[in-house]
Short mmCIF file of C-alpha atoms in Angstrom, two decimals:
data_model
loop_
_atom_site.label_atom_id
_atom_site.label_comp_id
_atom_site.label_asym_id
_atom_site.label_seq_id
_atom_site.Cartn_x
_atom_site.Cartn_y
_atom_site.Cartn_z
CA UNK N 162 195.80 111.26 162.03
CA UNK N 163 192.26 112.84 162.16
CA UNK N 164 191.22 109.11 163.70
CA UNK N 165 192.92 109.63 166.79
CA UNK N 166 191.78 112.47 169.52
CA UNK N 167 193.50 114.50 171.18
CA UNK N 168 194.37 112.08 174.44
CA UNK N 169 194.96 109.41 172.47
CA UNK N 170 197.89 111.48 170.14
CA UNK N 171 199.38 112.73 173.41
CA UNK N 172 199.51 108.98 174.73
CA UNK N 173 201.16 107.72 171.21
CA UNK N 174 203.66 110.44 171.94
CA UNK N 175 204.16 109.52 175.46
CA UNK N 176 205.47 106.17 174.41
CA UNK N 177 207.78 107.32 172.05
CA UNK N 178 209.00 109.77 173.90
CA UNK N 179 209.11 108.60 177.58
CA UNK N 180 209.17 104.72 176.58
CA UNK N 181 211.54 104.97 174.17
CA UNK N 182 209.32 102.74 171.97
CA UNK N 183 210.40 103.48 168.00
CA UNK N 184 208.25 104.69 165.24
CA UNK N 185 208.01 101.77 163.20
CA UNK N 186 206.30 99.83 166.47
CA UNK N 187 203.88 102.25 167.39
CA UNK N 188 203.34 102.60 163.38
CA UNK N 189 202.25 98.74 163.51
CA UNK N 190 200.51 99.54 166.37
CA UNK N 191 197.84 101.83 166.27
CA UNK N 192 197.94 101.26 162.44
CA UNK N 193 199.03 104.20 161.38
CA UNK N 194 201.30 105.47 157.88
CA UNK N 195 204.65 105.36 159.02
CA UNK N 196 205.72 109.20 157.63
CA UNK N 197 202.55 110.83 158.77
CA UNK N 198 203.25 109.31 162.16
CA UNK N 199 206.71 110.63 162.22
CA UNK N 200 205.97 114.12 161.48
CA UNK N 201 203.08 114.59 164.40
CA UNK N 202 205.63 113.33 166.72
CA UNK N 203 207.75 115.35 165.65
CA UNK N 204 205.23 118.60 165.51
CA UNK N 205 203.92 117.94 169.16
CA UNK N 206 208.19 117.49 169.86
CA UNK N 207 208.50 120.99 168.53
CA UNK N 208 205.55 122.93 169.29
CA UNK N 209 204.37 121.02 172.50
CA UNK N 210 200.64 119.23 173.18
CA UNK N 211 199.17 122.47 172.49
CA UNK N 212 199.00 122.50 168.77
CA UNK N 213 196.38 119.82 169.15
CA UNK N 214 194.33 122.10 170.74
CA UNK N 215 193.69 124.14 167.64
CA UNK N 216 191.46 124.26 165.63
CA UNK N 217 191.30 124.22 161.51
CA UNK N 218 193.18 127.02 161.10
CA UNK N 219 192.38 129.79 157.98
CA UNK N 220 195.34 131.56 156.61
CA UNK N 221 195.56 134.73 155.24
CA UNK N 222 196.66 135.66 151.70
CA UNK N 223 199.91 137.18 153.32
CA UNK N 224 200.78 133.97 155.56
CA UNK N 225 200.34 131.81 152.64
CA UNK N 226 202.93 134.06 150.26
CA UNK N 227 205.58 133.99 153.12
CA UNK N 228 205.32 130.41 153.32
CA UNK N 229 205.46 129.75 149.90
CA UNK N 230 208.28 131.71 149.39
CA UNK N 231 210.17 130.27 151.88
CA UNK N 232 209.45 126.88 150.69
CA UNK N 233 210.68 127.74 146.86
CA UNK N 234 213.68 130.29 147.70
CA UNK N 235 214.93 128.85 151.25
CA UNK N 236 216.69 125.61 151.65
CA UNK N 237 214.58 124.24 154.33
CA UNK N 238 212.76 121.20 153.35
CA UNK N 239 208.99 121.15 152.64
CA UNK N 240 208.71 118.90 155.52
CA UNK N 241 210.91 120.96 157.87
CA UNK N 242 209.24 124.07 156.98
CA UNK N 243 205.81 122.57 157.53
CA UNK N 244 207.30 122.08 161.25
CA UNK N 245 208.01 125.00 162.05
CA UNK N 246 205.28 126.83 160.49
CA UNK N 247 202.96 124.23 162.94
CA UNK N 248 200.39 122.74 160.26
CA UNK N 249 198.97 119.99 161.15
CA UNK N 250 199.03 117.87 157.61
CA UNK N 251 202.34 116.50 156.13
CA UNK N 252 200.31 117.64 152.77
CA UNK N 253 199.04 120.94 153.19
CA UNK N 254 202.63 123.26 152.02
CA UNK N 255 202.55 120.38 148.85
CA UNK N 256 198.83 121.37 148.18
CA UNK N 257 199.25 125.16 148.51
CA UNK N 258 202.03 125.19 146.08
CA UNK N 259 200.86 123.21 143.43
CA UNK N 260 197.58 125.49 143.64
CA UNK N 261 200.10 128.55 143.74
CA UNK N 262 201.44 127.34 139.88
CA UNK N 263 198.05 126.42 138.84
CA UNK N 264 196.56 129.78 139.50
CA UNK N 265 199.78 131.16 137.70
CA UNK N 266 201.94 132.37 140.46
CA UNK N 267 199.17 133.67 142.29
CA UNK N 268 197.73 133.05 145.93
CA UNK N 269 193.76 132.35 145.61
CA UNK N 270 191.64 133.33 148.48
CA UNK N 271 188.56 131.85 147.89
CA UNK N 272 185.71 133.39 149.76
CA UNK N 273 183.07 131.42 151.13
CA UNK N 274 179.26 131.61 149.80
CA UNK N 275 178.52 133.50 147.22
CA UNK N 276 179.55 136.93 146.28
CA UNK N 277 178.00 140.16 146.79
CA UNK N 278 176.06 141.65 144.35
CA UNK N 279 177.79 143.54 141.42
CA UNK N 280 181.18 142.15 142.86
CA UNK N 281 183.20 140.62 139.92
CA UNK N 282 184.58 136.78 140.56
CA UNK N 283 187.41 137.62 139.98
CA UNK N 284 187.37 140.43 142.38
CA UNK N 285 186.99 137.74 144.93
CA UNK N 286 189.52 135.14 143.71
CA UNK N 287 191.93 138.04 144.31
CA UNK N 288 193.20 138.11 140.39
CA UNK N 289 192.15 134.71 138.70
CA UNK N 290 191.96 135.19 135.15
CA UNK N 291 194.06 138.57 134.86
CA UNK N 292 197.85 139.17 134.00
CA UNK N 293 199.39 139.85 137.00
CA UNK N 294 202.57 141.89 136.67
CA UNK N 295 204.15 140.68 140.59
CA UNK N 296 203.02 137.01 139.82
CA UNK N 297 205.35 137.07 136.51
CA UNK N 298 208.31 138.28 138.32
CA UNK N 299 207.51 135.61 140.54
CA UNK N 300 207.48 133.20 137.38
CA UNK N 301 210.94 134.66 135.77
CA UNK N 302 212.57 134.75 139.64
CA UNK N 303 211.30 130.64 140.50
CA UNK N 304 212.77 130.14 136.75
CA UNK N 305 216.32 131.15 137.86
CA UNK N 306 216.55 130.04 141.57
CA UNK N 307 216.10 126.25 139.39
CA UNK N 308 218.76 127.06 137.27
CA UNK N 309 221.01 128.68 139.22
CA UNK N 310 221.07 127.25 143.15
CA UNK N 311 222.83 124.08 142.13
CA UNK N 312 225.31 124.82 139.45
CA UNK N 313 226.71 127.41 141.65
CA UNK N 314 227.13 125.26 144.84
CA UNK N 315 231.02 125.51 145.65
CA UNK N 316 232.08 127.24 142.21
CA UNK N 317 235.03 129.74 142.44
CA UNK N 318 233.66 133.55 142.10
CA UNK N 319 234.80 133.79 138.30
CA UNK N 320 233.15 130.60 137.52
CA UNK N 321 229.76 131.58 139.55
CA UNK N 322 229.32 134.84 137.88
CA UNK N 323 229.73 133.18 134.73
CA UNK N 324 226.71 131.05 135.19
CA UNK N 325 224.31 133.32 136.63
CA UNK N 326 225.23 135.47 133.46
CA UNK N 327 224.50 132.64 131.91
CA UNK N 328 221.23 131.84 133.55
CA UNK N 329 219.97 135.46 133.27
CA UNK N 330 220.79 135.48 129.23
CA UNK N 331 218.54 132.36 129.05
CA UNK N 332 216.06 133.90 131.20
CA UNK N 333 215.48 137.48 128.99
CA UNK N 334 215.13 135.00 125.30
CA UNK N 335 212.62 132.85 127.53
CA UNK N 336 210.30 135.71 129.11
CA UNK N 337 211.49 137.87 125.89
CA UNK N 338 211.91 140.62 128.82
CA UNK N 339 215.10 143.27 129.40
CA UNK N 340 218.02 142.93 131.03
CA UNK N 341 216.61 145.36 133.98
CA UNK N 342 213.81 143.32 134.06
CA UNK N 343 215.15 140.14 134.66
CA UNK N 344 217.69 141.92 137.58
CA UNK N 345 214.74 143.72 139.30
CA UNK N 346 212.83 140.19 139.86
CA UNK N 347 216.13 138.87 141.01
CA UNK N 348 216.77 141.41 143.11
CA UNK N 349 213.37 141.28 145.06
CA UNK N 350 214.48 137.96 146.45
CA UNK N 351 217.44 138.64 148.57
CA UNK N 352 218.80 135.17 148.88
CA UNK N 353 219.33 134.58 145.42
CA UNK N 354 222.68 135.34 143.99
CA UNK N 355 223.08 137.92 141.43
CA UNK N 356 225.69 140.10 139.84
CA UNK N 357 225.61 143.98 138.90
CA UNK N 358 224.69 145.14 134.99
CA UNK N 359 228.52 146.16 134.32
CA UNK N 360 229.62 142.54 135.46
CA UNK N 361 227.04 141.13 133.19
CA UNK N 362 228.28 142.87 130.22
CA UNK N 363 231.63 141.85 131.22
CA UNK N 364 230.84 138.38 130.92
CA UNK N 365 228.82 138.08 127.94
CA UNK N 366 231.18 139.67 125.71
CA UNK N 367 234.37 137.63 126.63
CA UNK N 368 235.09 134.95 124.24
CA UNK N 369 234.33 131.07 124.68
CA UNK N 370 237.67 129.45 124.65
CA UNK N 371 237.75 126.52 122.35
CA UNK N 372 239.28 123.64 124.25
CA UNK N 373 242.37 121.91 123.12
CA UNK N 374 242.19 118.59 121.52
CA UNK N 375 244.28 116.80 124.74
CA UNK N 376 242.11 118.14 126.91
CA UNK N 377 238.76 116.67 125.16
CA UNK N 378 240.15 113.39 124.89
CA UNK N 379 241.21 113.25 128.55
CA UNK N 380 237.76 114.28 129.69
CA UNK N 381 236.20 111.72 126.93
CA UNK N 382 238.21 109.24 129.46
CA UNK N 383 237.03 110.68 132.23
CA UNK N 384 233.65 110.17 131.81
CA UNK N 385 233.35 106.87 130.06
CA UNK N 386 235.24 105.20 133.32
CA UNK N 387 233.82 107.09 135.91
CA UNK N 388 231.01 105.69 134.61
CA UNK N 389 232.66 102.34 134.20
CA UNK N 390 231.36 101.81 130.19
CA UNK N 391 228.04 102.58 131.09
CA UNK N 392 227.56 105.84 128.61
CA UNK N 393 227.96 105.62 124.59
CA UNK N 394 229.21 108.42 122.98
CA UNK N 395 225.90 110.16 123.26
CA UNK N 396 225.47 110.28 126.21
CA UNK N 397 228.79 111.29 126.76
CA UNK N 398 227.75 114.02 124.46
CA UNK N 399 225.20 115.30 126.83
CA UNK N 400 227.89 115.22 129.63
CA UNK N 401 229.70 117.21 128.03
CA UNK N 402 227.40 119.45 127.32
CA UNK N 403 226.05 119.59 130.44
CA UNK N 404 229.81 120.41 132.07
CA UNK N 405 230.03 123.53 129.61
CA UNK N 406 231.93 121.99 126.52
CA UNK N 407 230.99 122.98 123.14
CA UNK N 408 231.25 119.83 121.21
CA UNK N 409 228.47 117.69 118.90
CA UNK N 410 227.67 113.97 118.99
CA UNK N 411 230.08 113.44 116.11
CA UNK N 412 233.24 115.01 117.40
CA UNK N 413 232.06 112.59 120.59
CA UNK N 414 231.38 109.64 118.61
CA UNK N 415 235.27 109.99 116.71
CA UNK N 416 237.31 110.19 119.34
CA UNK N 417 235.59 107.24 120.84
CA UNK N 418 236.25 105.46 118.23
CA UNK N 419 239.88 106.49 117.91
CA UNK N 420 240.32 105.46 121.37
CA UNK N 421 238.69 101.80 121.49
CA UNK N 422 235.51 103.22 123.95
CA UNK N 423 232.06 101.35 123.69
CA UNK N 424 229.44 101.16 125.56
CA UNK N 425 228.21 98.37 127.46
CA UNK N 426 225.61 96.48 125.39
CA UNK N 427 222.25 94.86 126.14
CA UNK N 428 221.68 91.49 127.25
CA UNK N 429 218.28 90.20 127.87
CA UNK N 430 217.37 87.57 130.27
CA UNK N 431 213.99 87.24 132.60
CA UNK N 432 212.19 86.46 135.24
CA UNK N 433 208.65 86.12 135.53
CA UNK N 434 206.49 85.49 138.07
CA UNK N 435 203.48 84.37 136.66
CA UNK N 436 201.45 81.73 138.12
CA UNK N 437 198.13 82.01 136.03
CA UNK N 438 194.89 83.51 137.77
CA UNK N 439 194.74 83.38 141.38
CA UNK N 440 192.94 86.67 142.07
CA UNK N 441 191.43 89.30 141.06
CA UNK N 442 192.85 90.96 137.75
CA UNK N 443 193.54 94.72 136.87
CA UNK N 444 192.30 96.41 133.88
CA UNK N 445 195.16 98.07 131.60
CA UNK N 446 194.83 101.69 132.40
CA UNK N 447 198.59 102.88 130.95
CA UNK N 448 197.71 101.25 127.45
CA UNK N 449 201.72 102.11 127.39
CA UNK N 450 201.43 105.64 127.93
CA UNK N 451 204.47 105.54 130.35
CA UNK N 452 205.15 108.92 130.73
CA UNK N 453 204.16 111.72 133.55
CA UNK N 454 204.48 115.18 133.61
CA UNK N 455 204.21 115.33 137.48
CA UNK N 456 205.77 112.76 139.63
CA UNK N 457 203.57 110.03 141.90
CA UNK N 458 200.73 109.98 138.82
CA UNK N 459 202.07 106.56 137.51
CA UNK N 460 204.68 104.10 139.30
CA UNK N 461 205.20 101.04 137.79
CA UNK N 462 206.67 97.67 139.47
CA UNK N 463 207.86 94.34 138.59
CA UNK N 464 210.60 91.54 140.61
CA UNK N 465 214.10 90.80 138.71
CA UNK N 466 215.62 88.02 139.14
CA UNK N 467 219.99 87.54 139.07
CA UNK N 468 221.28 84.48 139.22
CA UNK N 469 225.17 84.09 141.25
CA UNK N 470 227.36 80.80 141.88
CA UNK N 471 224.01 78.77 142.21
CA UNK N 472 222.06 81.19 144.65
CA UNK N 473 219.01 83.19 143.75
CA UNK N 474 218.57 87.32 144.70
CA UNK N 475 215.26 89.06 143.81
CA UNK N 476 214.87 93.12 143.44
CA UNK N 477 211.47 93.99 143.64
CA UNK N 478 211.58 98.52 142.79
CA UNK N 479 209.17 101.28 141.82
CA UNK N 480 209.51 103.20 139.33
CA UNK N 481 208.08 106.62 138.87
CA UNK N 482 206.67 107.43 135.83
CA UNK N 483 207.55 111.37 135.68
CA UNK N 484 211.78 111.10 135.58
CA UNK N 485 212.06 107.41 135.65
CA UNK N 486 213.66 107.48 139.13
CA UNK N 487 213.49 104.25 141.36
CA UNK N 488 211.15 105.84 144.45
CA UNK N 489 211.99 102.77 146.29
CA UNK N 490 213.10 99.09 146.63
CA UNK N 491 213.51 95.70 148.76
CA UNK N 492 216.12 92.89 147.84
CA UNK N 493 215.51 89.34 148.81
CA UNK N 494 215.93 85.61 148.46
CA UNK N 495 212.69 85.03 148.05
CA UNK N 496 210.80 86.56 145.73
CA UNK N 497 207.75 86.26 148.20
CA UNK N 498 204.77 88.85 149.51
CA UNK N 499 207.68 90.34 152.52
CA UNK N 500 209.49 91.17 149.08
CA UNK N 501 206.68 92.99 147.80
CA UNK N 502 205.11 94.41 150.74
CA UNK N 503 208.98 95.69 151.88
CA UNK N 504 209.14 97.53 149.25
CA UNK N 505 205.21 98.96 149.36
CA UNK N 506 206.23 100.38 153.17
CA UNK N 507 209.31 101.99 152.21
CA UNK N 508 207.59 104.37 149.25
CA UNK N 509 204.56 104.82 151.65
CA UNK N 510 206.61 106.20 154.50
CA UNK N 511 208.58 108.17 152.10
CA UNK N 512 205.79 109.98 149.41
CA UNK N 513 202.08 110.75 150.69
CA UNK N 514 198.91 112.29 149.23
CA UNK N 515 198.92 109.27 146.36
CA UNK N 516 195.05 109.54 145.67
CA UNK N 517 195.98 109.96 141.85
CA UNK N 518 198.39 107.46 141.33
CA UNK N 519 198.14 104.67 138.55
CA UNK N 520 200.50 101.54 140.36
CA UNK N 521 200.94 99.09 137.07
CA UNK N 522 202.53 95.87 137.25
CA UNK N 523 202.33 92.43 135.14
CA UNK N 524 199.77 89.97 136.29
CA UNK N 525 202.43 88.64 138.70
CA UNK N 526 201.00 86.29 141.40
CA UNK N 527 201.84 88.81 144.29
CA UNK N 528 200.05 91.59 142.66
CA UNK N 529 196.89 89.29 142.66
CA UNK N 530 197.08 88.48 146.07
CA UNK N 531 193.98 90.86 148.28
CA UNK N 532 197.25 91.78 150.71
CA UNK N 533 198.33 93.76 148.20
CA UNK N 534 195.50 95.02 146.51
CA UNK N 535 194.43 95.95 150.25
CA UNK N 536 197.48 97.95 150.79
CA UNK N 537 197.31 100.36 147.58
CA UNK N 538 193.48 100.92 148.25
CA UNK N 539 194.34 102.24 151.83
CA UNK N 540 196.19 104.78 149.92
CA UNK N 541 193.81 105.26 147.19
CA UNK N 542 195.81 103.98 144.54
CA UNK N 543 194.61 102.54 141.15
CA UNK N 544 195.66 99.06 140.48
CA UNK N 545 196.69 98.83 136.52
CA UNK N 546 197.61 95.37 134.69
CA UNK N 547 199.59 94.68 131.52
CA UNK N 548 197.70 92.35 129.30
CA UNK N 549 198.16 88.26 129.50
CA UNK N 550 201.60 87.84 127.25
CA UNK N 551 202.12 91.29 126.45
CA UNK N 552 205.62 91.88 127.85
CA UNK N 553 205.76 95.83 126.24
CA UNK N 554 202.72 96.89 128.16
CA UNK N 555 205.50 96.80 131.24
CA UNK N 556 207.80 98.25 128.67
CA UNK N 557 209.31 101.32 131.49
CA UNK N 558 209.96 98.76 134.04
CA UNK N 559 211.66 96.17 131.49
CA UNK N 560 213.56 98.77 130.04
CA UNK N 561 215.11 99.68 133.74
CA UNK N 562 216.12 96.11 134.30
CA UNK N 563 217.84 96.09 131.06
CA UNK N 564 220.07 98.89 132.09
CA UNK N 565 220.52 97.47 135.60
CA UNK N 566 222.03 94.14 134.66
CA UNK N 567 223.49 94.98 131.37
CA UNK N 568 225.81 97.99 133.27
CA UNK N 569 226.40 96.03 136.13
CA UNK N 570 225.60 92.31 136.23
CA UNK N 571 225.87 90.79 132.77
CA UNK N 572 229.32 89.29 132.21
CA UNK N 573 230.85 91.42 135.24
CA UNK N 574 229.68 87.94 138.02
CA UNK N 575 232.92 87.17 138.63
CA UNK N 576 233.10 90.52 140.43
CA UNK N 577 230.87 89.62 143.82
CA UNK N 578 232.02 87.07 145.71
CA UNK N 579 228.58 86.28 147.22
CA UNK N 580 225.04 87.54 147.49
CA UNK N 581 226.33 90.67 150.20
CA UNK N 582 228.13 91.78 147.70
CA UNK N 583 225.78 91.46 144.81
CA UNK N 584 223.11 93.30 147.78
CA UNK N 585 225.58 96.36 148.03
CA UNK N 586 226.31 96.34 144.28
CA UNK N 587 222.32 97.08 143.07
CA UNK N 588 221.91 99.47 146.00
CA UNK N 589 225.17 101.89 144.60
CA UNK N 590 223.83 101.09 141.11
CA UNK N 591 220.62 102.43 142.25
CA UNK N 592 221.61 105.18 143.98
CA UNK N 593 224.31 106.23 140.79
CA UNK N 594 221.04 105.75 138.59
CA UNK N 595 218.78 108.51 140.64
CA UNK N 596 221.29 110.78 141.51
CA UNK N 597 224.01 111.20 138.57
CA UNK N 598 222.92 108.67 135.39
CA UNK N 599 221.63 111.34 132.93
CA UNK N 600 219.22 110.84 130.11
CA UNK N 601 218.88 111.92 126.57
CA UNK N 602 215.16 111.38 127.24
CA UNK N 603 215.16 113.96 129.91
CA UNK N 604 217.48 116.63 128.07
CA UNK N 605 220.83 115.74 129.96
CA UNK N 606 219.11 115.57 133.77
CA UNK N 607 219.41 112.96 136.11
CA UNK N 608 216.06 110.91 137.13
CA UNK N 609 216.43 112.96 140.74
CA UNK N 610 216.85 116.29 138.99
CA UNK N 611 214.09 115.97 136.49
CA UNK N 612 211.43 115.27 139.50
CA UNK N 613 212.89 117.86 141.61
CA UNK N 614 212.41 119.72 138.36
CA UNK N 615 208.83 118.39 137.45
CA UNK N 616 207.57 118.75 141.16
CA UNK N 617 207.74 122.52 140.75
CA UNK N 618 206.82 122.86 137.08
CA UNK N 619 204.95 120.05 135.45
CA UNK N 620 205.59 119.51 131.82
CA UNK N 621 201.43 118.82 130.62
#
């Protein structure tokens, strides 16, 4: 937004506002990234056309605690909170926190020039280097607000105490710390929920009731066709596991036998969109190092194609290297640029500051072409190519389609009536695959929760 002036933002807001014209037109327009546009309309909307007449603001070590806290314990969202707390970058509460776990749960003040003479650096950096007792309460408390704020979302009392005694056992074998040490960092952030010392003892010593055979098998059932023969019996397992049952794999993998439950198999079949060289080609920078401990460091795309009753539909998705969740998508009949460049707009308007992504594809004809090589170097992206005839070296993406058609398209065609249908079908499988498919990879999470997970504590 820094391109614009002052009289020219107010006149961009103006239009939307007293013209009625939308945000995507005045995005085209002045040429501008769709979800930074949104949120300084939205700023000015809030704060009026005098936050543009500040200046770059400095924050004080206080400020930047209270807004970090708010942004890790409150249940605003990052972009929300940036709002109302006026900054001017979509970016800069994303920055401050991911400096805040660097630093180890410390705010860093750095002064300007150089220090005074006999004054430590560390003096200045306000801690760097040392053990600060407040910053691991801070640690131990961020631990449990992930663990707990969830799982206890509509839970009966009984059944909420149960896992934040749960939560705060796990939490005194992780930090190795005491049971009053682990409630005193609790306790210093009111909004978290927490339960007295007596209640904990309670708890802990009541006995795990071993569930009854009938029961098992009906929530075997349960699972494996609310997930319509998607899961096998180990990931069934880590259902089950994950909904507080104490079984193993094998107890799992019996039953489903006893009952007649398999999984849905794999099936391969593929498209490619290959044409030979037609522009300028990527070097491999993933040499099939899929993985990310942070998410937005590596997406990966590629265009699927499904055949139905003599009509073609593409799927053109990214896919983010950190959980393997699908960060966005576009669906066609024509497996075209508009396909490709659909899909670019949608995960630019939804994640920003992408100056250290890796974007990998195949050597596809659309990811030759300069509009899209244009587009990711707006956003300082790194283009990546697999190697000529080396399918693997797209091995995440392939690997994603697999699931997709095997647990929903492969020998189930006779369930959409037409290409709406098959539309609606890969957007609820998509959705189902973000928000509730869990992996073994990911130790039971879903794609979504493993980023929300990773975004805050990055497995390096």
């Amino acid at each position: 937004m820094s391109k614009f002036n002052k009289e020219q933002k107010i006149e961009i807001y103006r239009k939307w506002k007293d013209e009625n014209i939308s945000i995507s037109q005045l995005s085209k327009a002045y040429k501008m990234n769709l979800a930074n546009l949104d949120y300084m309309l939205r700023l000015i909307d809030m704060h009026g056309t005098d936050i543009l007449n500040t200046g770059k603001q400095v924050y004080s070590k206080k400020f930047k605690e209270q807004a970090i806290e708010q942004a890790i314990f409150g249940t605003k969202s990052y972009v929300q909170l940036s709002l109302e707390l006026g900054f001017k970058s979509i970016a800069m509460l994303n920055k401050w926190l991911r400096e805040y776990k660097e630093n180890g749960y410390n705010v860093i003040i750095k002064q300007k020039g150089r220090p005074a003479r006999g004054q430590r650096e560390s003096e200045i950096a306000q801690g760097t280097g040392e053990r600060d007792p407040k910053a691991e309460r801070r640690k131990l408390a961020i631990a449990y607000c992930e663990r707990i704020r969830k799982k206890t979302a509509g839970l009966g009392s009984r059944k909420r105490s149960e896992e934040i005694a749960k939560a705060i056992t796990d939490l005194r074998h992780e930090f190795k710390v005491s049971l009053d040490y682990v409630l005193e960092a609790i306790a210093e952030h009111p909004g978290l929920p927490i339960i007295a010392r007596s209640s904990y003892y309670k708890i802990i010593k009541r006995k795990p009731k071993k569930p009854k055979r009938s029961k098992l098998i009906a929530k075997i059932k349960e699972i494996f066709n609310y997930h319509k023969g998607r899961y096998g019996y180990r990931r069934v397992a880590l259902q089950l596991l994950k909904d507080g049952w104490k079984v193993t794999e094998k107890t799992v993998r019996y039953w489903m036998h006893k009952l007649g439950l398999k999984g849905i198999r794999r099936n391969k079949r593929k498209y490619s969109s290959y044409k030979g060289t037609i522009g300028k080609i990527a070097s491999n920078l993933i040499h099939r190092d899929f993985f990310a401990p942070m998410p937005n460091m590596k997406w990966y795309t590629d265009i699927t194609e499904f055949h139905l009753n003599d009509e073609k539909l593409y799927l053109s998705p990214i896919l983010d290297g950190c959980g393997g969740d699908i960060v966005s998508y576009s669906i066609s009949k024509h497996p075209d640029m508009d396909l490709v460049m659909t899909m670019l707009d949608k995960a630019f308007a939804k994640e920003t500051a992408l100056n250290n992504c890796i974007f990998h594809t195949d050597q596809g004809c659309q990811y030759q072409s300069p509009q899209y090589q244009r587009a990711l170097k707006l956003q300082g992206i790194t283009q990546s190519m697999s190697r000529k005839g080396n399918s693997m070296d797209d091995g995440l993406m392939e690997n994603f389609f697999g699931l997709l058609k095997t647990e929903m398209f492969y020998d189930q065609e006779y369930k959409y009536h037409g290409l709406q249908e098959l539309t609606q079908a890969i957007e609820e499988y998509i959705e189902y695959y973000n928000e509730e498919r869990i992996k073994s990879r990911l130790k039971g999470l879903t794609p979504k929760e493993y980023r929300n997970q990773a975004s805050i504590n990055p497995v390096f």
